[in-house]
Amino acid sequence: MEFHLQRNTYVHPSNRGMAAGFNRLLNCSTFARARRAVLSRLPFMTMASDVVDVVYCTWIVDTADVAGYIPPGVALMERDGKTLFTILTYAHSHFGPSLAGPLRRLFPSPLQSNWRFYVSTFEGANDAAPTVLFVKNIFDNRLYLAATRMLSDALPSHLAARFEHRVVGRRSMTRIDSGRGSAPDFACGAQLTVSRALPEQFETFFDSWRRAVEFLGLQDGALAHVDDCSRIAHARIDLPIDIDSVRPMEPSGDVIGGDFLQGIGAKGRPFCFLVPGVKFRVLSERLL
C-alpha cells in the first residue's frame, strides 16, 4: 500500500476580513526560505513559559492508520502493530524569550494544544533523548499562531475558532472547535481520581501507571515535517515534570473527536492525567 504524507497547510477559521491574505502569508514557502536563510546565521532565542493545568489524553491506535503522518526516516514506538497518540492541552503563563527576564510577564498567556506521536528512532539523531512527532499544534491567539508559523519550522500551528481549557476544582474541560479552519475538533472533560491503576490495554506498553506517566510526560525533543522543503525540523525542549506532582484523571462524559481523530482511529476513553504546572523552555531548533 502506498502512503502519502499529510500536509499541514494552514487554513484560517473564518473567511471574513483578511483571512485570504493570512492564509497566503502563513503558507508562503518563499518567506519561509528567506527566514531560514537569515535565522540560521543567528543564535537561537530560547523561549520560556510557566505552563499550568496540563491535561494529557492518550489513545492506542493502529500504526498502519497513522502512516500518512510519519515522515521518511522516522519510526514510531510500537508494540504489536499499535502505537501511542497523545493530546496535551495547557495554559501558558507569559510565553516569551528567556532573555526578557522579568519583562516576560508582559507577554500574553495563550492556550495551546499539542497533538503528537512517540518516536523510537529518527535519521540525524545525535543521542537517544526521548522525542515526539508533532502532527498538530493549536493556539487560541493570533499573535502566537502567526509567530510560530512564520518564525519556526518545528511548530506548524493552527488557530481555533473556539478554544476553551480550564481546570476548576477536581474537573477539567477542554474544547477546540475548528470553524472553517485547519485546526482539528476536540472536546473532553475529565475528573481527578485516586486510582493509579494502568488501563489494561496500556499494559502492552508499560508495567505501571508511573512508568506510563514518565514516558508520556518526560520528552526532550520534538520533530515536525516541513512541507515546503520536505525535511524534518528538530527542536530540543526542557520539560522537567515532577512525576510525584502528577495526578490521575478519568474522562467524564462523552469524548468528541473530529475528522482527524476518527481518521487515525483514536476512539473510546483516553488514558488521562494532570500536570499542575511545569517550567517549559524551547532550547534549540534545526533542520535535519
PDB file of C-alpha atoms in Angstrom:
ATOM      1  CA  MET A   1       0.000   0.000   0.000  1.00  0.00           C
ATOM      2  CA  GLU A   2       1.343   3.432  -0.906  1.00  0.00           C
ATOM      3  CA  PHE A   3       1.096   6.184   1.689  1.00  0.00           C
ATOM      4  CA  HIS A   4       1.319   9.928   1.074  1.00  0.00           C
ATOM      5  CA  LEU A   5       2.494  12.256   3.813  1.00  0.00           C
ATOM      6  CA  GLN A   6      -0.298  14.537   5.035  1.00  0.00           C
ATOM      7  CA  ARG A   7       0.399  18.244   4.614  1.00  0.00           C
ATOM      8  CA  ASN A   8      -0.001  20.721   7.468  1.00  0.00           C
ATOM      9  CA  THR A   9      -1.386  23.610   5.408  1.00  0.00           C
ATOM     10  CA  TYR A  10      -2.871  26.469   7.420  1.00  0.00           C
ATOM     11  CA  VAL A  11      -6.492  27.481   6.825  1.00  0.00           C
ATOM     12  CA  HIS A  12      -7.974  30.382   8.791  1.00  0.00           C
ATOM     13  CA  PRO A  13     -11.064  29.522  10.889  1.00  0.00           C
ATOM     14  CA  SER A  14     -13.223  32.115   9.126  1.00  0.00           C
ATOM     15  CA  ASN A  15     -13.379  33.511   5.589  1.00  0.00           C
ATOM     16  CA  ARG A  16     -14.019  37.081   6.661  1.00  0.00           C
ATOM     17  CA  GLY A  17     -11.762  40.133   6.649  1.00  0.00           C
ATOM     18  CA  MET A  18      -8.121  39.404   5.882  1.00  0.00           C
ATOM     19  CA  ALA A  19      -8.437  35.609   6.079  1.00  0.00           C
ATOM     20  CA  ALA A  20      -7.304  35.016   2.489  1.00  0.00           C
ATOM     21  CA  GLY A  21      -4.192  37.164   2.989  1.00  0.00           C
ATOM     22  CA  PHE A  22      -3.468  35.412   6.267  1.00  0.00           C
ATOM     23  CA  ASN A  23      -3.627  32.028   4.511  1.00  0.00           C
ATOM     24  CA  ARG A  24      -1.248  33.142   1.760  1.00  0.00           C
ATOM     25  CA  LEU A  25       1.289  34.638   4.161  1.00  0.00           C
ATOM     26  CA  LEU A  26       1.374  31.721   6.607  1.00  0.00           C
ATOM     27  CA  ASN A  27       1.715  29.157   3.802  1.00  0.00           C
ATOM     28  CA  CYS A  28       4.272  31.170   1.812  1.00  0.00           C
ATOM     29  CA  SER A  29       7.319  28.992   1.015  1.00  0.00           C
ATOM     30  CA  THR A  30       9.277  31.989  -0.327  1.00  0.00           C
ATOM     31  CA  PHE A  31       9.020  33.737   3.035  1.00  0.00           C
ATOM     32  CA  ALA A  32       9.975  30.501   4.825  1.00  0.00           C
ATOM     33  CA  ARG A  33      13.133  30.095   2.741  1.00  0.00           C
ATOM     34  CA  ALA A  34      14.150  33.716   3.330  1.00  0.00           C
ATOM     35  CA  ARG A  35      13.535  33.389   7.061  1.00  0.00           C
ATOM     36  CA  ARG A  36      15.684  30.263   7.262  1.00  0.00           C
ATOM     37  CA  ALA A  37      18.499  31.970   5.377  1.00  0.00           C
ATOM     38  CA  VAL A  38      18.530  34.785   7.943  1.00  0.00           C
ATOM     39  CA  LEU A  39      17.806  32.986  11.216  1.00  0.00           C
ATOM     40  CA  SER A  40      20.209  30.109  10.514  1.00  0.00           C
ATOM     41  CA  ARG A  41      23.024  32.647  10.890  1.00  0.00           C
ATOM     42  CA  LEU A  42      21.795  33.951  14.250  1.00  0.00           C
ATOM     43  CA  PRO A  43      21.848  32.394  17.747  1.00  0.00           C
ATOM     44  CA  PHE A  44      18.633  30.640  18.704  1.00  0.00           C
ATOM     45  CA  MET A  45      16.395  32.651  21.025  1.00  0.00           C
ATOM     46  CA  THR A  46      15.411  30.389  23.929  1.00  0.00           C
ATOM     47  CA  MET A  47      11.693  30.615  24.708  1.00  0.00           C
ATOM     48  CA  ALA A  48      10.176  30.078  28.148  1.00  0.00           C
ATOM     49  CA  SER A  49       6.806  29.744  29.843  1.00  0.00           C
ATOM     50  CA  ASP A  50       5.457  28.624  33.214  1.00  0.00           C
ATOM     51  CA  VAL A  51       2.718  26.352  31.929  1.00  0.00           C
ATOM     52  CA  VAL A  52      -0.180  25.243  34.128  1.00  0.00           C
ATOM     53  CA  ASP A  53      -3.126  22.831  34.015  1.00  0.00           C
ATOM     54  CA  VAL A  54      -1.522  20.390  31.575  1.00  0.00           C
ATOM     55  CA  VAL A  55      -4.054  17.658  30.758  1.00  0.00           C
ATOM     56  CA  TYR A  56      -2.776  14.606  28.864  1.00  0.00           C
ATOM     57  CA  CYS A  57      -5.162  12.366  26.902  1.00  0.00           C
ATOM     58  CA  THR A  58      -3.626   9.277  25.258  1.00  0.00           C
ATOM     59  CA  TRP A  59      -5.033   6.605  22.956  1.00  0.00           C
ATOM     60  CA  ILE A  60      -3.631   3.414  21.463  1.00  0.00           C
ATOM     61  CA  VAL A  61      -4.032   3.407  17.662  1.00  0.00           C
ATOM     62  CA  ASP A  62      -3.081   1.121  14.770  1.00  0.00           C
ATOM     63  CA  THR A  63       0.296   2.120  13.338  1.00  0.00           C
ATOM     64  CA  ALA A  64      -1.000   1.437   9.817  1.00  0.00           C
ATOM     65  CA  ASP A  65      -3.741   4.047  10.283  1.00  0.00           C
ATOM     66  CA  VAL A  66      -1.234   6.826  11.058  1.00  0.00           C
ATOM     67  CA  ALA A  67       1.394   6.017   8.433  1.00  0.00           C
ATOM     68  CA  GLY A  68       0.397   9.032   6.327  1.00  0.00           C
ATOM     69  CA  TYR A  69       1.600  11.359   9.105  1.00  0.00           C
ATOM     70  CA  ILE A  70       5.022   9.766   9.593  1.00  0.00           C
ATOM     71  CA  PRO A  71       7.849  11.282   7.526  1.00  0.00           C
ATOM     72  CA  PRO A  72      10.556   9.118   5.929  1.00  0.00           C
ATOM     73  CA  GLY A  73      13.386   8.384   8.338  1.00  0.00           C
ATOM     74  CA  VAL A  74      11.128   8.445  11.419  1.00  0.00           C
ATOM     75  CA  ALA A  75       9.997   5.302  13.248  1.00  0.00           C
ATOM     76  CA  LEU A  76       7.377   5.324  15.989  1.00  0.00           C
ATOM     77  CA  MET A  77       7.443   3.498  19.312  1.00  0.00           C
ATOM     78  CA  GLU A  78       5.335   0.424  18.523  1.00  0.00           C
ATOM     79  CA  ARG A  79       4.009  -2.760  20.097  1.00  0.00           C
ATOM     80  CA  ASP A  80       2.200  -5.473  18.097  1.00  0.00           C
ATOM     81  CA  GLY A  81       1.236  -3.069  15.316  1.00  0.00           C
ATOM     82  CA  LYS A  82      -0.030  -0.437  17.778  1.00  0.00           C
ATOM     83  CA  THR A  83       1.359   2.961  18.743  1.00  0.00           C
ATOM     84  CA  LEU A  84       0.519   5.813  21.136  1.00  0.00           C
ATOM     85  CA  PHE A  85      -1.103   9.145  20.326  1.00  0.00           C
ATOM     86  CA  THR A  86      -1.446  11.988  22.849  1.00  0.00           C
ATOM     87  CA  ILE A  87      -3.282  15.290  23.016  1.00  0.00           C
ATOM     88  CA  LEU A  88      -1.947  17.533  25.772  1.00  0.00           C
ATOM     89  CA  THR A  89      -3.577  20.875  26.386  1.00  0.00           C
ATOM     90  CA  TYR A  90      -2.443  23.617  28.737  1.00  0.00           C
ATOM     91  CA  ALA A  91      -2.340  27.303  29.598  1.00  0.00           C
ATOM     92  CA  HIS A  92       0.866  29.260  29.158  1.00  0.00           C
ATOM     93  CA  SER A  93       1.989  31.822  31.693  1.00  0.00           C
ATOM     94  CA  HIS A  94       3.738  34.604  29.771  1.00  0.00           C
ATOM     95  CA  PHE A  95       5.218  32.709  26.825  1.00  0.00           C
ATOM     96  CA  GLY A  96       8.210  34.665  25.518  1.00  0.00           C
ATOM     97  CA  PRO A  97      12.002  34.912  25.163  1.00  0.00           C
ATOM     98  CA  SER A  98      14.026  33.857  28.215  1.00  0.00           C
ATOM     99  CA  LEU A  99      16.324  36.858  27.743  1.00  0.00           C
ATOM    100  CA  ALA A 100      13.390  39.159  28.543  1.00  0.00           C
ATOM    101  CA  GLY A 101      13.868  38.205  32.214  1.00  0.00           C
ATOM    102  CA  PRO A 102      11.283  39.867  34.482  1.00  0.00           C
ATOM    103  CA  LEU A 103       9.816  41.639  31.438  1.00  0.00           C
ATOM    104  CA  ARG A 104       8.495  38.299  30.222  1.00  0.00           C
ATOM    105  CA  ARG A 105       5.480  38.958  32.451  1.00  0.00           C
ATOM    106  CA  LEU A 106       4.407  41.478  29.784  1.00  0.00           C
ATOM    107  CA  PHE A 107       3.937  38.668  27.249  1.00  0.00           C
ATOM    108  CA  PRO A 108       0.484  37.080  26.807  1.00  0.00           C
ATOM    109  CA  SER A 109      -0.551  33.688  28.166  1.00  0.00           C
ATOM    110  CA  PRO A 110      -2.225  31.754  25.331  1.00  0.00           C
ATOM    111  CA  LEU A 111      -3.857  28.347  25.398  1.00  0.00           C
ATOM    112  CA  GLN A 112      -2.078  25.637  23.416  1.00  0.00           C
ATOM    113  CA  SER A 113      -2.747  22.021  22.472  1.00  0.00           C
ATOM    114  CA  ASN A 114      -0.051  19.660  21.137  1.00  0.00           C
ATOM    115  CA  TRP A 115      -1.026  16.511  19.210  1.00  0.00           C
ATOM    116  CA  ARG A 116       1.802  14.012  18.957  1.00  0.00           C
ATOM    117  CA  PHE A 117       3.159  10.521  18.430  1.00  0.00           C
ATOM    118  CA  TYR A 118       6.173   8.999  20.197  1.00  0.00           C
ATOM    119  CA  VAL A 119       9.362   8.361  18.224  1.00  0.00           C
ATOM    120  CA  SER A 120      11.653   5.367  18.668  1.00  0.00           C
ATOM    121  CA  THR A 121      14.321   6.391  16.118  1.00  0.00           C
ATOM    122  CA  PHE A 122      14.905   9.074  13.513  1.00  0.00           C
ATOM    123  CA  GLU A 123      17.625   9.859  10.998  1.00  0.00           C
ATOM    124  CA  GLY A 124      20.010  12.562  12.154  1.00  0.00           C
ATOM    125  CA  ALA A 125      19.634  11.772  15.864  1.00  0.00           C
ATOM    126  CA  ASN A 126      22.730  12.583  17.922  1.00  0.00           C
ATOM    127  CA  ASP A 127      21.521  10.825  21.050  1.00  0.00           C
ATOM    128  CA  ALA A 128      18.718   8.670  22.385  1.00  0.00           C
ATOM    129  CA  ALA A 129      16.772  11.511  24.043  1.00  0.00           C
ATOM    130  CA  PRO A 130      13.003  10.839  24.216  1.00  0.00           C
ATOM    131  CA  THR A 131      11.361  12.538  21.233  1.00  0.00           C
ATOM    132  CA  VAL A 132       7.832  13.173  19.966  1.00  0.00           C
ATOM    133  CA  LEU A 133       6.481  13.872  16.489  1.00  0.00           C
ATOM    134  CA  PHE A 134       4.118  16.845  16.299  1.00  0.00           C
ATOM    135  CA  VAL A 135       1.255  16.480  13.845  1.00  0.00           C
ATOM    136  CA  LYS A 136      -0.962  19.334  15.102  1.00  0.00           C
ATOM    137  CA  ASN A 137      -0.458  22.362  17.346  1.00  0.00           C
ATOM    138  CA  ILE A 138      -3.361  24.648  18.145  1.00  0.00           C
ATOM    139  CA  PHE A 139      -3.460  28.130  19.677  1.00  0.00           C
ATOM    140  CA  ASP A 140      -6.246  30.458  20.729  1.00  0.00           C
ATOM    141  CA  ASN A 141      -4.113  33.553  19.991  1.00  0.00           C
ATOM    142  CA  ARG A 142      -3.410  35.025  16.533  1.00  0.00           C
ATOM    143  CA  LEU A 143      -0.088  36.543  17.597  1.00  0.00           C
ATOM    144  CA  TYR A 144       1.372  33.185  18.671  1.00  0.00           C
ATOM    145  CA  LEU A 145      -0.186  31.404  15.710  1.00  0.00           C
ATOM    146  CA  ALA A 146       1.497  33.835  13.306  1.00  0.00           C
ATOM    147  CA  ALA A 147       4.819  33.849  15.193  1.00  0.00           C
ATOM    148  CA  THR A 148       5.133  30.063  15.281  1.00  0.00           C
ATOM    149  CA  ARG A 149       4.094  29.698  11.642  1.00  0.00           C
ATOM    150  CA  MET A 150       6.405  32.452  10.383  1.00  0.00           C
ATOM    151  CA  LEU A 151       9.438  32.020  12.663  1.00  0.00           C
ATOM    152  CA  SER A 152       9.575  28.281  13.368  1.00  0.00           C
ATOM    153  CA  ASP A 153       9.639  25.023  11.420  1.00  0.00           C
ATOM    154  CA  ALA A 154       9.117  22.778  14.444  1.00  0.00           C
ATOM    155  CA  LEU A 155       5.700  24.123  15.462  1.00  0.00           C
ATOM    156  CA  PRO A 156       3.338  24.222  12.453  1.00  0.00           C
ATOM    157  CA  SER A 157       0.368  25.750  14.267  1.00  0.00           C
ATOM    158  CA  HIS A 158      -3.324  26.282  13.659  1.00  0.00           C
ATOM    159  CA  LEU A 159      -5.836  28.766  15.079  1.00  0.00           C
ATOM    160  CA  ALA A 160      -9.020  27.501  16.687  1.00  0.00           C
ATOM    161  CA  ALA A 161     -12.312  29.277  16.088  1.00  0.00           C
ATOM    162  CA  ARG A 162     -13.136  28.483  19.709  1.00  0.00           C
ATOM    163  CA  PHE A 163     -10.716  27.202  22.333  1.00  0.00           C
ATOM    164  CA  GLU A 164     -11.597  26.555  25.974  1.00  0.00           C
ATOM    165  CA  HIS A 165      -9.400  24.850  28.527  1.00  0.00           C
ATOM    166  CA  ARG A 166      -9.809  25.097  32.270  1.00  0.00           C
ATOM    167  CA  VAL A 167      -9.223  23.095  35.422  1.00  0.00           C
ATOM    168  CA  VAL A 168     -11.590  24.014  38.239  1.00  0.00           C
ATOM    169  CA  GLY A 169     -11.549  22.041  41.461  1.00  0.00           C
ATOM    170  CA  ARG A 170     -11.410  18.372  40.544  1.00  0.00           C
ATOM    171  CA  ARG A 171     -12.602  18.755  36.964  1.00  0.00           C
ATOM    172  CA  SER A 172     -11.091  19.781  33.645  1.00  0.00           C
ATOM    173  CA  MET A 173     -12.802  20.759  30.409  1.00  0.00           C
ATOM    174  CA  THR A 174     -11.179  21.152  27.013  1.00  0.00           C
ATOM    175  CA  ARG A 175     -12.965  22.203  23.830  1.00  0.00           C
ATOM    176  CA  ILE A 176     -11.412  23.027  20.453  1.00  0.00           C
ATOM    177  CA  ASP A 177     -13.637  23.988  17.515  1.00  0.00           C
ATOM    178  CA  SER A 178     -12.142  24.386  14.058  1.00  0.00           C
ATOM    179  CA  GLY A 179     -14.790  26.620  12.500  1.00  0.00           C
ATOM    180  CA  ARG A 180     -13.865  26.716   8.813  1.00  0.00           C
ATOM    181  CA  GLY A 181     -10.163  26.284   9.506  1.00  0.00           C
ATOM    182  CA  SER A 182      -7.439  23.661   9.684  1.00  0.00           C
ATOM    183  CA  ALA A 183      -7.460  23.260  13.472  1.00  0.00           C
ATOM    184  CA  PRO A 184      -8.885  19.867  14.465  1.00  0.00           C
ATOM    185  CA  ASP A 185     -12.021  19.452  16.585  1.00  0.00           C
ATOM    186  CA  PHE A 186     -11.851  18.002  20.077  1.00  0.00           C
ATOM    187  CA  ALA A 187     -13.774  18.064  23.344  1.00  0.00           C
ATOM    188  CA  CYS A 188     -13.068  16.130  26.519  1.00  0.00           C
ATOM    189  CA  GLY A 189     -13.956  16.504  30.168  1.00  0.00           C
ATOM    190  CA  ALA A 190     -12.062  14.705  32.927  1.00  0.00           C
ATOM    191  CA  GLN A 191     -12.070  14.490  36.691  1.00  0.00           C
ATOM    192  CA  LEU A 192      -9.442  13.707  39.296  1.00  0.00           C
ATOM    193  CA  THR A 193      -9.407  10.230  40.750  1.00  0.00           C
ATOM    194  CA  VAL A 194      -7.414   8.469  43.473  1.00  0.00           C
ATOM    195  CA  SER A 195      -6.766   5.393  41.330  1.00  0.00           C
ATOM    196  CA  ARG A 196      -3.327   4.977  39.784  1.00  0.00           C
ATOM    197  CA  ALA A 197      -4.316   1.767  38.025  1.00  0.00           C
ATOM    198  CA  LEU A 198      -2.973   1.494  34.488  1.00  0.00           C
ATOM    199  CA  PRO A 199      -5.749   0.754  31.966  1.00  0.00           C
ATOM    200  CA  GLU A 200      -5.461  -2.858  30.846  1.00  0.00           C
ATOM    201  CA  GLN A 201      -4.921  -2.010  27.172  1.00  0.00           C
ATOM    202  CA  PHE A 202      -1.800   0.008  28.078  1.00  0.00           C
ATOM    203  CA  GLU A 203      -0.118  -2.943  29.797  1.00  0.00           C
ATOM    204  CA  THR A 204       1.399  -3.909  26.439  1.00  0.00           C
ATOM    205  CA  PHE A 205       3.440  -0.698  26.604  1.00  0.00           C
ATOM    206  CA  PHE A 206       4.059  -0.132  30.336  1.00  0.00           C
ATOM    207  CA  ASP A 207       4.299  -2.135  33.542  1.00  0.00           C
ATOM    208  CA  SER A 208       2.818   0.544  35.828  1.00  0.00           C
ATOM    209  CA  TRP A 209       0.902   3.836  35.923  1.00  0.00           C
ATOM    210  CA  ARG A 210       4.072   5.680  36.979  1.00  0.00           C
ATOM    211  CA  ARG A 211       6.138   4.286  34.101  1.00  0.00           C
ATOM    212  CA  ALA A 212       3.402   5.346  31.672  1.00  0.00           C
ATOM    213  CA  VAL A 213       3.340   8.881  33.058  1.00  0.00           C
ATOM    214  CA  GLU A 214       7.139   9.128  32.979  1.00  0.00           C
ATOM    215  CA  PHE A 215       7.294   8.069  29.340  1.00  0.00           C
ATOM    216  CA  LEU A 216       4.370  10.170  28.123  1.00  0.00           C
ATOM    217  CA  GLY A 217       5.468  13.287  30.012  1.00  0.00           C
ATOM    218  CA  LEU A 218       9.270  13.334  30.065  1.00  0.00           C
ATOM    219  CA  GLN A 219      10.201  14.135  26.470  1.00  0.00           C
ATOM    220  CA  ASP A 220      13.323  16.098  25.491  1.00  0.00           C
ATOM    221  CA  GLY A 221      12.817  16.706  21.777  1.00  0.00           C
ATOM    222  CA  ALA A 222      10.153  17.291  19.137  1.00  0.00           C
ATOM    223  CA  LEU A 223      10.071  16.655  15.389  1.00  0.00           C
ATOM    224  CA  ALA A 224       7.823  18.106  12.703  1.00  0.00           C
ATOM    225  CA  HIS A 225       7.716  17.518   8.963  1.00  0.00           C
ATOM    226  CA  VAL A 226       8.364  20.732   6.993  1.00  0.00           C
ATOM    227  CA  ASP A 227       6.106  20.694   3.956  1.00  0.00           C
ATOM    228  CA  ASP A 228       7.794  23.231   1.674  1.00  0.00           C
ATOM    229  CA  CYS A 229      11.266  21.628   1.801  1.00  0.00           C
ATOM    230  CA  SER A 230      10.330  18.008   2.671  1.00  0.00           C
ATOM    231  CA  ARG A 231      12.725  17.938   5.612  1.00  0.00           C
ATOM    232  CA  ILE A 232      12.337  17.362   9.345  1.00  0.00           C
ATOM    233  CA  ALA A 233      12.672  20.101  11.955  1.00  0.00           C
ATOM    234  CA  HIS A 234      14.099  19.053  15.318  1.00  0.00           C
ATOM    235  CA  ALA A 235      13.581  21.138  18.466  1.00  0.00           C
ATOM    236  CA  ARG A 236      15.168  20.440  21.837  1.00  0.00           C
ATOM    237  CA  ILE A 237      12.868  21.168  24.765  1.00  0.00           C
ATOM    238  CA  ASP A 238      13.169  21.217  28.562  1.00  0.00           C
ATOM    239  CA  LEU A 239      10.068  19.983  30.389  1.00  0.00           C
ATOM    240  CA  PRO A 240      11.187  18.946  33.914  1.00  0.00           C
ATOM    241  CA  ILE A 241       7.932  17.451  35.171  1.00  0.00           C
ATOM    242  CA  ASP A 242       7.898  16.352  38.806  1.00  0.00           C
ATOM    243  CA  ILE A 243       6.307  12.917  38.463  1.00  0.00           C
ATOM    244  CA  ASP A 244       5.246  12.947  42.122  1.00  0.00           C
ATOM    245  CA  SER A 245       3.083  16.011  41.395  1.00  0.00           C
ATOM    246  CA  VAL A 246       1.150  14.315  38.572  1.00  0.00           C
ATOM    247  CA  ARG A 247      -2.462  13.497  39.414  1.00  0.00           C
ATOM    248  CA  PRO A 248      -4.524  10.710  37.815  1.00  0.00           C
ATOM    249  CA  MET A 249      -7.709  11.601  35.957  1.00  0.00           C
ATOM    250  CA  GLU A 250     -10.503   9.747  34.227  1.00  0.00           C
ATOM    251  CA  PRO A 251     -12.676  11.004  31.353  1.00  0.00           C
ATOM    252  CA  SER A 252     -16.147  12.206  32.296  1.00  0.00           C
ATOM    253  CA  GLY A 253     -18.925  12.347  29.738  1.00  0.00           C
ATOM    254  CA  ASP A 254     -18.504  11.950  26.007  1.00  0.00           C
ATOM    255  CA  VAL A 255     -15.174  12.486  24.245  1.00  0.00           C
ATOM    256  CA  ILE A 256     -15.772  14.332  20.975  1.00  0.00           C
ATOM    257  CA  GLY A 257     -13.274  13.917  18.172  1.00  0.00           C
ATOM    258  CA  GLY A 258     -13.499  15.332  14.672  1.00  0.00           C
ATOM    259  CA  ASP A 259     -12.221  14.017  11.351  1.00  0.00           C
ATOM    260  CA  PHE A 260      -8.582  13.849  12.472  1.00  0.00           C
ATOM    261  CA  LEU A 261      -9.180  11.622  15.483  1.00  0.00           C
ATOM    262  CA  GLN A 262     -11.595   9.444  13.542  1.00  0.00           C
ATOM    263  CA  GLY A 263      -9.081   9.132  10.709  1.00  0.00           C
ATOM    264  CA  ILE A 264      -6.329   7.739  12.941  1.00  0.00           C
ATOM    265  CA  GLY A 265      -8.683   5.522  14.922  1.00  0.00           C
ATOM    266  CA  ALA A 266      -8.388   7.383  18.255  1.00  0.00           C
ATOM    267  CA  LYS A 267     -11.646   6.142  19.730  1.00  0.00           C
ATOM    268  CA  GLY A 268     -13.088   5.480  23.148  1.00  0.00           C
ATOM    269  CA  ARG A 269     -11.934   6.782  26.518  1.00  0.00           C
ATOM    270  CA  PRO A 270      -8.347   8.035  26.672  1.00  0.00           C
ATOM    271  CA  PHE A 271      -5.829   7.478  29.466  1.00  0.00           C
ATOM    272  CA  CYS A 272      -5.709  10.844  31.278  1.00  0.00           C
ATOM    273  CA  PHE A 273      -3.607  12.631  33.871  1.00  0.00           C
ATOM    274  CA  LEU A 274      -2.940  16.181  35.057  1.00  0.00           C
ATOM    275  CA  VAL A 275       0.374  18.003  35.466  1.00  0.00           C
ATOM    276  CA  PRO A 276      -0.490  21.027  37.672  1.00  0.00           C
ATOM    277  CA  GLY A 277       2.462  23.115  36.487  1.00  0.00           C
ATOM    278  CA  VAL A 278       5.962  22.991  34.985  1.00  0.00           C
ATOM    279  CA  LYS A 279       8.573  25.447  33.727  1.00  0.00           C
ATOM    280  CA  PHE A 280       8.877  24.921  29.970  1.00  0.00           C
ATOM    281  CA  ARG A 281      11.678  26.004  27.637  1.00  0.00           C
ATOM    282  CA  VAL A 282      12.452  25.616  23.942  1.00  0.00           C
ATOM    283  CA  LEU A 283      16.246  25.308  23.743  1.00  0.00           C
ATOM    284  CA  SER A 284      17.046  24.992  20.046  1.00  0.00           C
ATOM    285  CA  GLU A 285      15.692  24.243  16.589  1.00  0.00           C
ATOM    286  CA  ARG A 286      17.335  22.971  13.413  1.00  0.00           C
ATOM    287  CA  LEU A 287      16.502  21.273  10.119  1.00  0.00           C
ATOM    288  CA  LEU A 288      17.784  17.708   9.770  1.00  0.00           C
TER     289      LEU A 288
END
